[in-house]
Coordinates of C-alpha atoms in Angstrom, one line a residue:
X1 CA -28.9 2.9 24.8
X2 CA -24.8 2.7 25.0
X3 CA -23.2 2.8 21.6
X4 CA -19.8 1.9 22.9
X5 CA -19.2 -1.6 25.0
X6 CA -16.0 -2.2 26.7
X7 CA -14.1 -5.4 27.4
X8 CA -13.5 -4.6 30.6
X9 CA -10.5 -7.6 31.3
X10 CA -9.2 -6.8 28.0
X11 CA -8.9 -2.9 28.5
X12 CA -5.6 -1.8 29.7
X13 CA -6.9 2.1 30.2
X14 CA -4.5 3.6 27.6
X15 CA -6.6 6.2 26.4
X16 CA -6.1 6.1 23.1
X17 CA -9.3 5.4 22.0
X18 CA -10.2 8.6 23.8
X19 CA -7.1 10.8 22.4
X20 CA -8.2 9.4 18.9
X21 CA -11.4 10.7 18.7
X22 CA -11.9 13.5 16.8
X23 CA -15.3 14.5 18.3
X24 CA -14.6 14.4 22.1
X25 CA -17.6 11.9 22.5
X26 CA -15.3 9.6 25.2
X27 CA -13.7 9.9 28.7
X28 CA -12.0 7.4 31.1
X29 CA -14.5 5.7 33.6
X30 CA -13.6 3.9 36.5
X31 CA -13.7 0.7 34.5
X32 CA -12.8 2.1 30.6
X33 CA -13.9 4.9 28.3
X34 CA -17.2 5.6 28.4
X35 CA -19.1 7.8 26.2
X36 CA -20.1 11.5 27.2
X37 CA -22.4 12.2 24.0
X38 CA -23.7 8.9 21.8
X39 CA -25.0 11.6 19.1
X40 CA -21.5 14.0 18.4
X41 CA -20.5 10.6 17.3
X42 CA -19.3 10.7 13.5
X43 CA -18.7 6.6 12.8
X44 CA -15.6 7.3 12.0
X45 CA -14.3 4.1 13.7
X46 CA -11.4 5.9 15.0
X47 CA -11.6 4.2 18.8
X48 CA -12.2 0.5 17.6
X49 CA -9.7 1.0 14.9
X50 CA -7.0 2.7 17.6
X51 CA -7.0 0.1 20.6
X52 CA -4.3 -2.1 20.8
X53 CA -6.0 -5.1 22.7
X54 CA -9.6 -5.2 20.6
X55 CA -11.4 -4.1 23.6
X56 CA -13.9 -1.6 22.5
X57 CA -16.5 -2.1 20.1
X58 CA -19.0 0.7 18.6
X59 CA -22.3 0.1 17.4
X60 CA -21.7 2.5 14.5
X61 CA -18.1 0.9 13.3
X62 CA -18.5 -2.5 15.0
X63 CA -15.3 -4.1 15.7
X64 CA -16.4 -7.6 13.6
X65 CA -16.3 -5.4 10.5
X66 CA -13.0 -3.8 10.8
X67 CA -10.1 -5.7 8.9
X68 CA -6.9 -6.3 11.2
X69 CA -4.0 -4.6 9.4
X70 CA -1.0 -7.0 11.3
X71 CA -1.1 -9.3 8.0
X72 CA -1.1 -6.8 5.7
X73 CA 2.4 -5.3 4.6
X74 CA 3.2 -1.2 3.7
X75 CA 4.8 0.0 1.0
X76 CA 8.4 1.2 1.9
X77 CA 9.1 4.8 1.2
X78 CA 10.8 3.9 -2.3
X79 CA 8.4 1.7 -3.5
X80 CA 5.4 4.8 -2.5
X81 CA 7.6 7.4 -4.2
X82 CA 7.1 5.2 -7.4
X83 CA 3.4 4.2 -7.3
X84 CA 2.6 8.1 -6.8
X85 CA 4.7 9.1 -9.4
X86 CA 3.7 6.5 -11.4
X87 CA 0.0 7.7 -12.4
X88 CA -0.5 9.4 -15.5
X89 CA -3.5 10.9 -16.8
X90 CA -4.6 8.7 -19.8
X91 CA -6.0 10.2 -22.5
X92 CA -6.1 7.4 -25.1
X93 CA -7.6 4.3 -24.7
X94 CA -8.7 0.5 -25.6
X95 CA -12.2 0.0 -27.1
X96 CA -12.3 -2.4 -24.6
X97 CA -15.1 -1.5 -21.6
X98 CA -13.9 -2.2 -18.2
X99 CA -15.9 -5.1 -16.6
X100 CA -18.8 -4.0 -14.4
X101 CA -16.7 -6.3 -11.4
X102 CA -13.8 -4.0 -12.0
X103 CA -15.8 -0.9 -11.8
X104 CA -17.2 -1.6 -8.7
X105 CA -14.2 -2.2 -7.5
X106 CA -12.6 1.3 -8.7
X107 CA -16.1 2.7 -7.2
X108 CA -15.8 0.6 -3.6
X109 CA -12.6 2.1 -2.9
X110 CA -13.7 5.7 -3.8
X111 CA -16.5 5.4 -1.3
X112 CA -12.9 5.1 1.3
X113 CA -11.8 8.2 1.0
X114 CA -11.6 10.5 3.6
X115 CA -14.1 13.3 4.3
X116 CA -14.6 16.2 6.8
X117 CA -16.3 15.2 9.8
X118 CA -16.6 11.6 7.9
X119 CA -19.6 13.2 6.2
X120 CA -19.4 11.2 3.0
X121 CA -22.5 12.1 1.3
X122 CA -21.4 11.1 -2.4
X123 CA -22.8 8.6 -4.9
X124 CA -21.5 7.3 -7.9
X125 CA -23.2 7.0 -11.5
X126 CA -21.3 4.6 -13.2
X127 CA -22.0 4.8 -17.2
X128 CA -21.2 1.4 -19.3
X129 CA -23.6 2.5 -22.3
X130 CA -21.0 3.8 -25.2
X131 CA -23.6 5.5 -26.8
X132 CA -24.8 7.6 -23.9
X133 CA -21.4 8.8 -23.1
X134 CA -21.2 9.7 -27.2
X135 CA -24.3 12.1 -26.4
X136 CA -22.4 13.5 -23.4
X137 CA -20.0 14.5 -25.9
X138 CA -21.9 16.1 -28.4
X139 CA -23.8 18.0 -25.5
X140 CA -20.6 19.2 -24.0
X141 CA -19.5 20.5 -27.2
X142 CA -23.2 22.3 -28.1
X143 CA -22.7 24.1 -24.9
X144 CA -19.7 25.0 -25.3
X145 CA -20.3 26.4 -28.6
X146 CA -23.0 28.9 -27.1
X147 CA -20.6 29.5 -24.2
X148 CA -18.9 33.0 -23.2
X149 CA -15.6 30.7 -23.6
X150 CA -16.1 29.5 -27.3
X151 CA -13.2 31.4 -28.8
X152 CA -11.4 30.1 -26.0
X153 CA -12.6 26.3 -26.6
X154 CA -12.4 26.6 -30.5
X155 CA -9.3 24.7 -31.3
X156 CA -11.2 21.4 -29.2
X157 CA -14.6 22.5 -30.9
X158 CA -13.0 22.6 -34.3
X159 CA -11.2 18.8 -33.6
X160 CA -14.4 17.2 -32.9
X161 CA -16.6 19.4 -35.5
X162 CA -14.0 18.8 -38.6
X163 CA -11.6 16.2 -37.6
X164 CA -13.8 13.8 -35.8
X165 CA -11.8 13.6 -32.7
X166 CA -13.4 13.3 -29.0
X167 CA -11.7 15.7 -27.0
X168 CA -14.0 15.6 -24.0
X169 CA -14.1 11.7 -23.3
X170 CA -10.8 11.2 -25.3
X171 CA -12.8 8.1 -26.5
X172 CA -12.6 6.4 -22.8
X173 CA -15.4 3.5 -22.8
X174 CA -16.2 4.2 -19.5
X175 CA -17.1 7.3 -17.1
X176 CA -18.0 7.6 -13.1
X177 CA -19.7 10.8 -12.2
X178 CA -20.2 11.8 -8.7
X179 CA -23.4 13.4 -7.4
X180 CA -24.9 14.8 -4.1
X181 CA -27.7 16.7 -2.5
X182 CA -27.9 19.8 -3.5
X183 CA -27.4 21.8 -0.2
X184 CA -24.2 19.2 0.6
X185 CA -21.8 22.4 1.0
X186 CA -19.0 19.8 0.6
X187 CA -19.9 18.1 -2.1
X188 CA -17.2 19.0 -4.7
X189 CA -14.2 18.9 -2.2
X190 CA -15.8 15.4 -1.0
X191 CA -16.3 14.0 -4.4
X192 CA -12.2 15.5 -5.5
X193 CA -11.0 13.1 -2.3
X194 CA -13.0 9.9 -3.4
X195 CA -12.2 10.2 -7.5
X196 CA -8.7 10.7 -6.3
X197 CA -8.6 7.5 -4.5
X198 CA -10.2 5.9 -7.6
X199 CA -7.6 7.0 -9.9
X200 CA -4.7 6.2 -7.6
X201 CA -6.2 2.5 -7.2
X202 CA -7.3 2.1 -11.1
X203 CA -3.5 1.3 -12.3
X204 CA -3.2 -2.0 -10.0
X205 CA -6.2 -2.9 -11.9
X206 CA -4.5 -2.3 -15.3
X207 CA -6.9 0.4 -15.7
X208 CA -6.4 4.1 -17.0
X209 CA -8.5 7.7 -15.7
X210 CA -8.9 11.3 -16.6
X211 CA -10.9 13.8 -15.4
X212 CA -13.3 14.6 -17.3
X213 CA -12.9 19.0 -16.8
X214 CA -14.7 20.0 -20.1
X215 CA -18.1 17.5 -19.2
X216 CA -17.7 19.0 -15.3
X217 CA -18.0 22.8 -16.5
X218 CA -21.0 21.8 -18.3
X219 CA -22.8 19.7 -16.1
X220 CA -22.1 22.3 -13.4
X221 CA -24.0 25.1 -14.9
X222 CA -27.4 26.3 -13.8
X223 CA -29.9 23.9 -15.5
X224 CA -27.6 21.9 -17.1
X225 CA -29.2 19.8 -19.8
X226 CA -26.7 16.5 -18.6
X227 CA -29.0 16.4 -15.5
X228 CA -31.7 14.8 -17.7
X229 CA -29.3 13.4 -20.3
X230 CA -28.4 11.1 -16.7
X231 CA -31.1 11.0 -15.4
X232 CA -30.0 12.9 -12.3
X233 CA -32.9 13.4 -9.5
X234 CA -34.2 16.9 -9.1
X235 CA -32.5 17.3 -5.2
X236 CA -29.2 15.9 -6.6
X237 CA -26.2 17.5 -8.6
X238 CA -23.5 16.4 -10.3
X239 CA -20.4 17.1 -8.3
X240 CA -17.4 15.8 -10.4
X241 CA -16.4 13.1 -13.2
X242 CA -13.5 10.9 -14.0
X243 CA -12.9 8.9 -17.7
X244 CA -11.7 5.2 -17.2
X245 CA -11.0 2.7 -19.5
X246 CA -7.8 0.4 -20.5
X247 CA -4.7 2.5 -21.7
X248 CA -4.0 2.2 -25.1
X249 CA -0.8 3.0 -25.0
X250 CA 2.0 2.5 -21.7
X251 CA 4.6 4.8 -20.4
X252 CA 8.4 4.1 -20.2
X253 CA 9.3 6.9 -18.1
X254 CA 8.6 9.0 -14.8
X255 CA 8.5 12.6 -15.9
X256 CA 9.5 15.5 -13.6
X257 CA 7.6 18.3 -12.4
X258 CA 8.2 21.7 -11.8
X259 CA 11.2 22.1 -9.1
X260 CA 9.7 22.4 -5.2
X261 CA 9.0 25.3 -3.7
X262 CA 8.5 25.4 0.0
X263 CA 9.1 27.3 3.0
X264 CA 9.4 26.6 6.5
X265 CA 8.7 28.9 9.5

């Protein structure tokens, strides 16, 4: 059965769908690219996405559910500049929880993100219950505490032990956690791509993120106890986590970084 169909008066035979694909899977026919292997195909909807004249549709990325992009204007190179350096890590935030809608929404574009060979492979755990995310933290510091780090760690064991203060979730209401099989050998670079797109997006949405490092060296040790604390399946892992909530506090100023270094050969 064909997974690619051609409109053959609307194809003008540029080959672009064909120098687009990144898995070789199309030549030019007599009458329009036609497919050389249907299964080396990835979906990554590079060849419906690529023509110019909306001739060539694929059953894996059908051309009804792509979104035309010739209404929808681009950011200039100033205005790009500023949105990047715009995003700060938050690390103190509203009581406030951020609505289940809006979470989706931070989780929808995540799922966008690139990934090698358009693998994916990467599912989100989404945590609204303030209390469970309070027994994260208590977990992450009791491991912690029996960890070959703890003197390292004291000074944010001490904070939450004497002082009271949260230094894992920085009191965020909200947390995402990625997860994926356990043989995905890409699992972490794949889940670093999509919770960066979910941070990058989250400001537009009035809504601040952190990653969540101390919880992530926990969860990621052999047997972790968070596995059950999430209810995580037995042939799944947690992969990464990022803190959201609404920022309690807003920033005035871009800061710098340290000067670039590059070279050029």
């Amino acid at each position: 059965m064909s997974l690619i169909t051609v409109n053959e008066e609307k194809c003008i035979k540029c080959g672009q769908c064909i120098k687009g694909c990144p898995s070789y899977v199309l030549k030019m026919g007599e009458n329009g690219p036609e497919e050389i292997e249907e299964t080396k195909c990835i979906a990554c909807g590079h060849c419906v996405a690529i023509c110019p004249t909306a001739a060539i549709d694929n059953k894996k990325s059908p051309l009804a559910q792509q979104v035309d992009l010739k209404d929808f204007p681009k950011l200039n190179a100033q205005q790009a500049e500023h949105f990047l350096k715009s995003r700060r890590s938050i690390r103190n935030y509203k009581e406030k929880s951020v609505s289940r809608e809006e979470l989706t929404k931070l989780v929808d574009i995540a799922r966008m993100a690139p990934t090698g060979s358009n693998a994916q492979g990467i599912s989100f755990l989404v945590v609204e219950d303030k209390a469970l995310i309070a027994k994260a933290t208590e977990l992450t510091i009791r491991i912690m505490e029996h960890s070959p780090l703890k003197n390292a760690l004291k000074q944010i064991i001490n904070a939450y032990r004497v002082d009271g203060v949260d230094s894992i979730f920085k009191g965020a209401p909200n947390l995402i956690i990625t997860t994926a099989d356990k043989d995905f050998t890409n699992a972490r670079d794949n889940s670093v791509s999509s919770l960066t797109y979910l941070e990058l997006y989250a400001p537009s949405l009035g809504i601040g993120s952190c990653w969540a490092g101390f919880f992530e060296y926990c969860a990621s040790m052999k047997h972790s106890p968070m596995l059950k604390l999430f209810n995580i399946p037995e042939e799944k892992k947690m992969t990464a986590a990022i803190m959201v909530g609404y920022p309690k506090y807003e920033y005035k100023r871009l800061v710098e970084r340290n000067p670039l270094e590059v070279t050029f050969l």
